[in-house]
Structure formats: C-alpha cells, structure tokens
C-alpha cells in the first residue's frame, strides 16, 4: 500500500476533522483545534511540523510536532481505524522525530491520558519511557469547547 506523508495545509482542515472523528481522537473544534488556530500554528514552520498521511485521496493519518527550542512534543497522532497496524503511526512518529532532530531537539515527549491504553502501548513499543511521577498542570486563556 502506498502511503504518502505530506505537510498539512489548511485547505485539508475538513478532512483532518473527519479523520479525527473517525479515529476517535478527542478534539476541540471551537477551542485549540479551531481552523483559525491551526492556520496560525502551521505558519510557524520552524517550531511546528504538522504532517498528514494520504492513501489515494483519503487522509488516513495525522501528527503534530512542536518544540520550544529545548524539548519537542508529539501531539494529535491519529490513524484511521481501517489503516491501523500497518506502520502508518510509526512512520508518522519517526518522521516527526527526524524533523525535530534536524532542528537540534534531543528530547521528545508526548502526553497521553491514562484511559488511552492503545497510545500508551504504541509509544512504549517505540521506546518512549513512561514517567508515572509527573503531574500535568495547565492554565487556559480560553475555555475549551
């Protein structure tokens, strides 16, 4: 199967939201995942790498990589259910890692909610280390809807 990985373009936003819905990825289309917010993020090509995977003309995967100059983050990894267990997620993560390494980022992390056991297993298989002693705190300027 030929899978093509490309940079996300805002014209693909509707297909992205459809993929996230089909993949069961929680998202906030009226909050941080609003089209205008994502458009602003992808303009910052230095600190934001947003990739999508295509099979024929269907978006089948997505991943967002960001960094603050010291640590990289993997977010929004999703693979369409019909395309799982075929190496697409791994390929997306490895591509993000490679791009972050090119920018001098040597630490890459991801946050996974405890209910998401599939993602926990996936990242463990890729060599990511679970840190049960870390607590995550946020402060938000806008309410997530």
PDB file of C-alpha atoms in Angstrom:
ATOM      1  CA  UNK A   1       0.000   0.000   0.000  1.00  0.00           C
ATOM      2  CA  UNK A   2       1.391   3.389  -0.992  1.00  0.00           C
ATOM      3  CA  UNK A   3       1.115   5.944   1.819  1.00  0.00           C
ATOM      4  CA  UNK A   4       2.242   9.480   1.116  1.00  0.00           C
ATOM      5  CA  UNK A   5       3.235  11.747   4.007  1.00  0.00           C
ATOM      6  CA  UNK A   6       2.924  15.474   3.397  1.00  0.00           C
ATOM      7  CA  UNK A   7       2.835  18.693   5.356  1.00  0.00           C
ATOM      8  CA  UNK A   8      -0.657  19.650   6.403  1.00  0.00           C
ATOM      9  CA  UNK A   9      -2.234  22.562   4.534  1.00  0.00           C
ATOM     10  CA  UNK A  10      -5.200  24.469   5.880  1.00  0.00           C
ATOM     11  CA  UNK A  11      -7.251  23.502   2.801  1.00  0.00           C
ATOM     12  CA  UNK A  12      -7.226  19.982   4.297  1.00  0.00           C
ATOM     13  CA  UNK A  13      -8.830  21.092   7.583  1.00  0.00           C
ATOM     14  CA  UNK A  14     -12.235  19.462   6.950  1.00  0.00           C
ATOM     15  CA  UNK A  15     -10.571  16.151   6.043  1.00  0.00           C
ATOM     16  CA  UNK A  16      -8.472  16.428   9.219  1.00  0.00           C
ATOM     17  CA  UNK A  17     -11.515  16.894  11.456  1.00  0.00           C
ATOM     18  CA  UNK A  18     -13.214  13.977   9.680  1.00  0.00           C
ATOM     19  CA  UNK A  19     -10.140  11.800  10.318  1.00  0.00           C
ATOM     20  CA  UNK A  20     -10.002  12.786  13.993  1.00  0.00           C
ATOM     21  CA  UNK A  21     -13.702  11.943  14.387  1.00  0.00           C
ATOM     22  CA  UNK A  22     -13.328   8.578  12.646  1.00  0.00           C
ATOM     23  CA  UNK A  23     -10.197   7.783  14.671  1.00  0.00           C
ATOM     24  CA  UNK A  24     -11.912   8.681  17.952  1.00  0.00           C
ATOM     25  CA  UNK A  25      -9.380  11.413  18.735  1.00  0.00           C
ATOM     26  CA  UNK A  26     -10.863  13.921  21.164  1.00  0.00           C
ATOM     27  CA  UNK A  27     -10.552  17.430  19.788  1.00  0.00           C
ATOM     28  CA  UNK A  28     -11.825  20.924  20.417  1.00  0.00           C
ATOM     29  CA  UNK A  29     -13.101  22.400  17.118  1.00  0.00           C
ATOM     30  CA  UNK A  30     -14.302  25.520  18.934  1.00  0.00           C
ATOM     31  CA  UNK A  31     -11.115  25.779  21.028  1.00  0.00           C
ATOM     32  CA  UNK A  32      -7.493  24.899  20.300  1.00  0.00           C
ATOM     33  CA  UNK A  33      -8.405  22.899  17.196  1.00  0.00           C
ATOM     34  CA  UNK A  34     -10.360  25.733  15.601  1.00  0.00           C
ATOM     35  CA  UNK A  35      -9.434  26.270  11.960  1.00  0.00           C
ATOM     36  CA  UNK A  36      -8.022  29.760  12.644  1.00  0.00           C
ATOM     37  CA  UNK A  37      -5.846  28.443  15.492  1.00  0.00           C
ATOM     38  CA  UNK A  38      -4.416  25.619  13.395  1.00  0.00           C
ATOM     39  CA  UNK A  39      -3.815  28.031  10.494  1.00  0.00           C
ATOM     40  CA  UNK A  40      -1.803  30.265  12.835  1.00  0.00           C
ATOM     41  CA  UNK A  41       0.202  27.306  14.158  1.00  0.00           C
ATOM     42  CA  UNK A  42       1.217  25.957  10.764  1.00  0.00           C
ATOM     43  CA  UNK A  43       2.518  29.371   9.680  1.00  0.00           C
ATOM     44  CA  UNK A  44       5.305  28.874  12.242  1.00  0.00           C
ATOM     45  CA  UNK A  45       7.197  26.287  10.196  1.00  0.00           C
ATOM     46  CA  UNK A  46      10.237  26.444  12.474  1.00  0.00           C
ATOM     47  CA  UNK A  47       8.523  25.261  15.645  1.00  0.00           C
ATOM     48  CA  UNK A  48       5.522  23.426  14.193  1.00  0.00           C
ATOM     49  CA  UNK A  49       5.567  20.354  11.974  1.00  0.00           C
ATOM     50  CA  UNK A  50       2.097  19.128  11.077  1.00  0.00           C
ATOM     51  CA  UNK A  51       2.081  16.015   8.898  1.00  0.00           C
ATOM     52  CA  UNK A  52      -0.702  14.040   7.327  1.00  0.00           C
ATOM     53  CA  UNK A  53      -0.715  10.633   5.662  1.00  0.00           C
ATOM     54  CA  UNK A  54      -2.678  10.000   2.492  1.00  0.00           C
ATOM     55  CA  UNK A  55      -3.731   6.803   0.800  1.00  0.00           C
ATOM     56  CA  UNK A  56      -5.042   7.582  -2.653  1.00  0.00           C
ATOM     57  CA  UNK A  57      -7.174  10.667  -1.946  1.00  0.00           C
ATOM     58  CA  UNK A  58      -8.109   9.804   1.636  1.00  0.00           C
ATOM     59  CA  UNK A  59      -6.411  11.276   4.691  1.00  0.00           C
ATOM     60  CA  UNK A  60      -5.552   8.266   6.855  1.00  0.00           C
ATOM     61  CA  UNK A  61      -3.207   9.714   9.484  1.00  0.00           C
ATOM     62  CA  UNK A  62      -2.025  12.875  11.214  1.00  0.00           C
ATOM     63  CA  UNK A  63       0.600  14.003  13.686  1.00  0.00           C
ATOM     64  CA  UNK A  64       1.674  17.371  15.056  1.00  0.00           C
ATOM     65  CA  UNK A  65       5.203  18.005  16.276  1.00  0.00           C
ATOM     66  CA  UNK A  66       6.153  21.193  18.092  1.00  0.00           C
ATOM     67  CA  UNK A  67       9.093  22.392  20.149  1.00  0.00           C
ATOM     68  CA  UNK A  68      10.155  25.216  22.388  1.00  0.00           C
ATOM     69  CA  UNK A  69      13.827  25.126  21.387  1.00  0.00           C
ATOM     70  CA  UNK A  70      14.687  22.553  24.060  1.00  0.00           C
ATOM     71  CA  UNK A  71      12.027  19.860  24.109  1.00  0.00           C
ATOM     72  CA  UNK A  72       9.852  18.509  21.317  1.00  0.00           C
ATOM     73  CA  UNK A  73       6.277  17.368  21.668  1.00  0.00           C
ATOM     74  CA  UNK A  74       4.243  14.885  19.685  1.00  0.00           C
ATOM     75  CA  UNK A  75       0.532  15.683  19.565  1.00  0.00           C
ATOM     76  CA  UNK A  76      -2.606  14.798  17.636  1.00  0.00           C
ATOM     77  CA  UNK A  77      -1.411  11.399  16.407  1.00  0.00           C
ATOM     78  CA  UNK A  78      -4.335   9.701  14.711  1.00  0.00           C
ATOM     79  CA  UNK A  79      -4.678   6.839  12.253  1.00  0.00           C
ATOM     80  CA  UNK A  80      -7.951   5.916  10.611  1.00  0.00           C
ATOM     81  CA  UNK A  81      -9.231   2.652  12.179  1.00  0.00           C
ATOM     82  CA  UNK A  82      -9.199   0.800   8.833  1.00  0.00           C
ATOM     83  CA  UNK A  83      -5.492   1.639   8.397  1.00  0.00           C
ATOM     84  CA  UNK A  84      -4.178   0.787  11.857  1.00  0.00           C
ATOM     85  CA  UNK A  85      -1.466  -1.808  12.494  1.00  0.00           C
ATOM     86  CA  UNK A  86       0.102  -1.159   9.101  1.00  0.00           C
ATOM     87  CA  UNK A  87       3.004   1.019  10.261  1.00  0.00           C
ATOM     88  CA  UNK A  88       1.423   4.395   9.436  1.00  0.00           C
ATOM     89  CA  UNK A  89       1.510   5.714  13.009  1.00  0.00           C
ATOM     90  CA  UNK A  90       5.097   4.575  13.451  1.00  0.00           C
ATOM     91  CA  UNK A  91       6.102   6.189  10.184  1.00  0.00           C
ATOM     92  CA  UNK A  92       4.437   9.481  11.168  1.00  0.00           C
ATOM     93  CA  UNK A  93       6.177   9.494  14.571  1.00  0.00           C
ATOM     94  CA  UNK A  94       9.572   8.594  13.081  1.00  0.00           C
ATOM     95  CA  UNK A  95       9.199  11.390  10.506  1.00  0.00           C
ATOM     96  CA  UNK A  96       8.355  13.923  13.237  1.00  0.00           C
ATOM     97  CA  UNK A  97      11.315  12.723  15.324  1.00  0.00           C
ATOM     98  CA  UNK A  98      13.633  13.114  12.346  1.00  0.00           C
ATOM     99  CA  UNK A  99      12.384  16.650  11.659  1.00  0.00           C
ATOM    100  CA  UNK A 100      12.763  17.635  15.322  1.00  0.00           C
ATOM    101  CA  UNK A 101      16.274  16.164  15.449  1.00  0.00           C
ATOM    102  CA  UNK A 102      17.215  18.271  12.397  1.00  0.00           C
ATOM    103  CA  UNK A 103      16.300  21.320  14.476  1.00  0.00           C
ATOM    104  CA  UNK A 104      18.555  20.221  17.351  1.00  0.00           C
ATOM    105  CA  UNK A 105      15.826  18.799  19.563  1.00  0.00           C
ATOM    106  CA  UNK A 106      17.123  15.812  21.540  1.00  0.00           C
ATOM    107  CA  UNK A 107      14.232  15.270  23.949  1.00  0.00           C
ATOM    108  CA  UNK A 108      10.842  14.370  22.535  1.00  0.00           C
ATOM    109  CA  UNK A 109       7.792  13.796  24.706  1.00  0.00           C
ATOM    110  CA  UNK A 110       4.096  13.168  24.419  1.00  0.00           C
ATOM    111  CA  UNK A 111       1.235  13.438  26.871  1.00  0.00           C
ATOM    112  CA  UNK A 112      -1.196  10.542  26.916  1.00  0.00           C
ATOM    113  CA  UNK A 113      -4.287  10.391  29.061  1.00  0.00           C
ATOM    114  CA  UNK A 114      -4.433   7.296  31.264  1.00  0.00           C
ATOM    115  CA  UNK A 115      -7.580   5.954  29.570  1.00  0.00           C
ATOM    116  CA  UNK A 116      -5.790   5.823  26.185  1.00  0.00           C
ATOM    117  CA  UNK A 117      -4.169   2.429  26.618  1.00  0.00           C
ATOM    118  CA  UNK A 118      -3.667   1.896  22.876  1.00  0.00           C
ATOM    119  CA  UNK A 119      -1.475   5.013  22.657  1.00  0.00           C
ATOM    120  CA  UNK A 120       0.389   4.056  25.828  1.00  0.00           C
ATOM    121  CA  UNK A 121       1.233   0.652  24.328  1.00  0.00           C
ATOM    122  CA  UNK A 122       2.128   2.207  20.969  1.00  0.00           C
ATOM    123  CA  UNK A 123       4.607   4.735  22.380  1.00  0.00           C
ATOM    124  CA  UNK A 124       6.069   2.117  24.734  1.00  0.00           C
ATOM    125  CA  UNK A 125       6.788  -0.112  21.711  1.00  0.00           C
ATOM    126  CA  UNK A 126       8.556   2.856  20.084  1.00  0.00           C
ATOM    127  CA  UNK A 127      10.873   3.167  23.090  1.00  0.00           C
ATOM    128  CA  UNK A 128       9.203   6.048  24.936  1.00  0.00           C
ATOM    129  CA  UNK A 129       9.525   5.884  28.715  1.00  0.00           C
ATOM    130  CA  UNK A 130       6.519   6.301  30.983  1.00  0.00           C
ATOM    131  CA  UNK A 131       7.056   8.703  33.896  1.00  0.00           C
ATOM    132  CA  UNK A 132       4.287   7.963  36.435  1.00  0.00           C
ATOM    133  CA  UNK A 133       5.716  10.568  38.824  1.00  0.00           C
ATOM    134  CA  UNK A 134       4.981  13.534  36.538  1.00  0.00           C
ATOM    135  CA  UNK A 135       1.828  15.579  37.076  1.00  0.00           C
ATOM    136  CA  UNK A 136       0.446  17.727  34.287  1.00  0.00           C
ATOM    137  CA  UNK A 137      -0.925  21.196  35.032  1.00  0.00           C
ATOM    138  CA  UNK A 138      -2.486  23.710  32.646  1.00  0.00           C
ATOM    139  CA  UNK A 139      -3.815  27.221  32.765  1.00  0.00           C
ATOM    140  CA  UNK A 140      -6.008  28.225  29.861  1.00  0.00           C
ATOM    141  CA  UNK A 141      -6.805  31.626  28.479  1.00  0.00           C
ATOM    142  CA  UNK A 142      -9.960  30.321  26.806  1.00  0.00           C
ATOM    143  CA  UNK A 143     -12.452  27.668  27.672  1.00  0.00           C
ATOM    144  CA  UNK A 144     -12.161  24.510  25.608  1.00  0.00           C
ATOM    145  CA  UNK A 145     -15.462  23.779  23.973  1.00  0.00           C
TER     146      UNK A 145
END
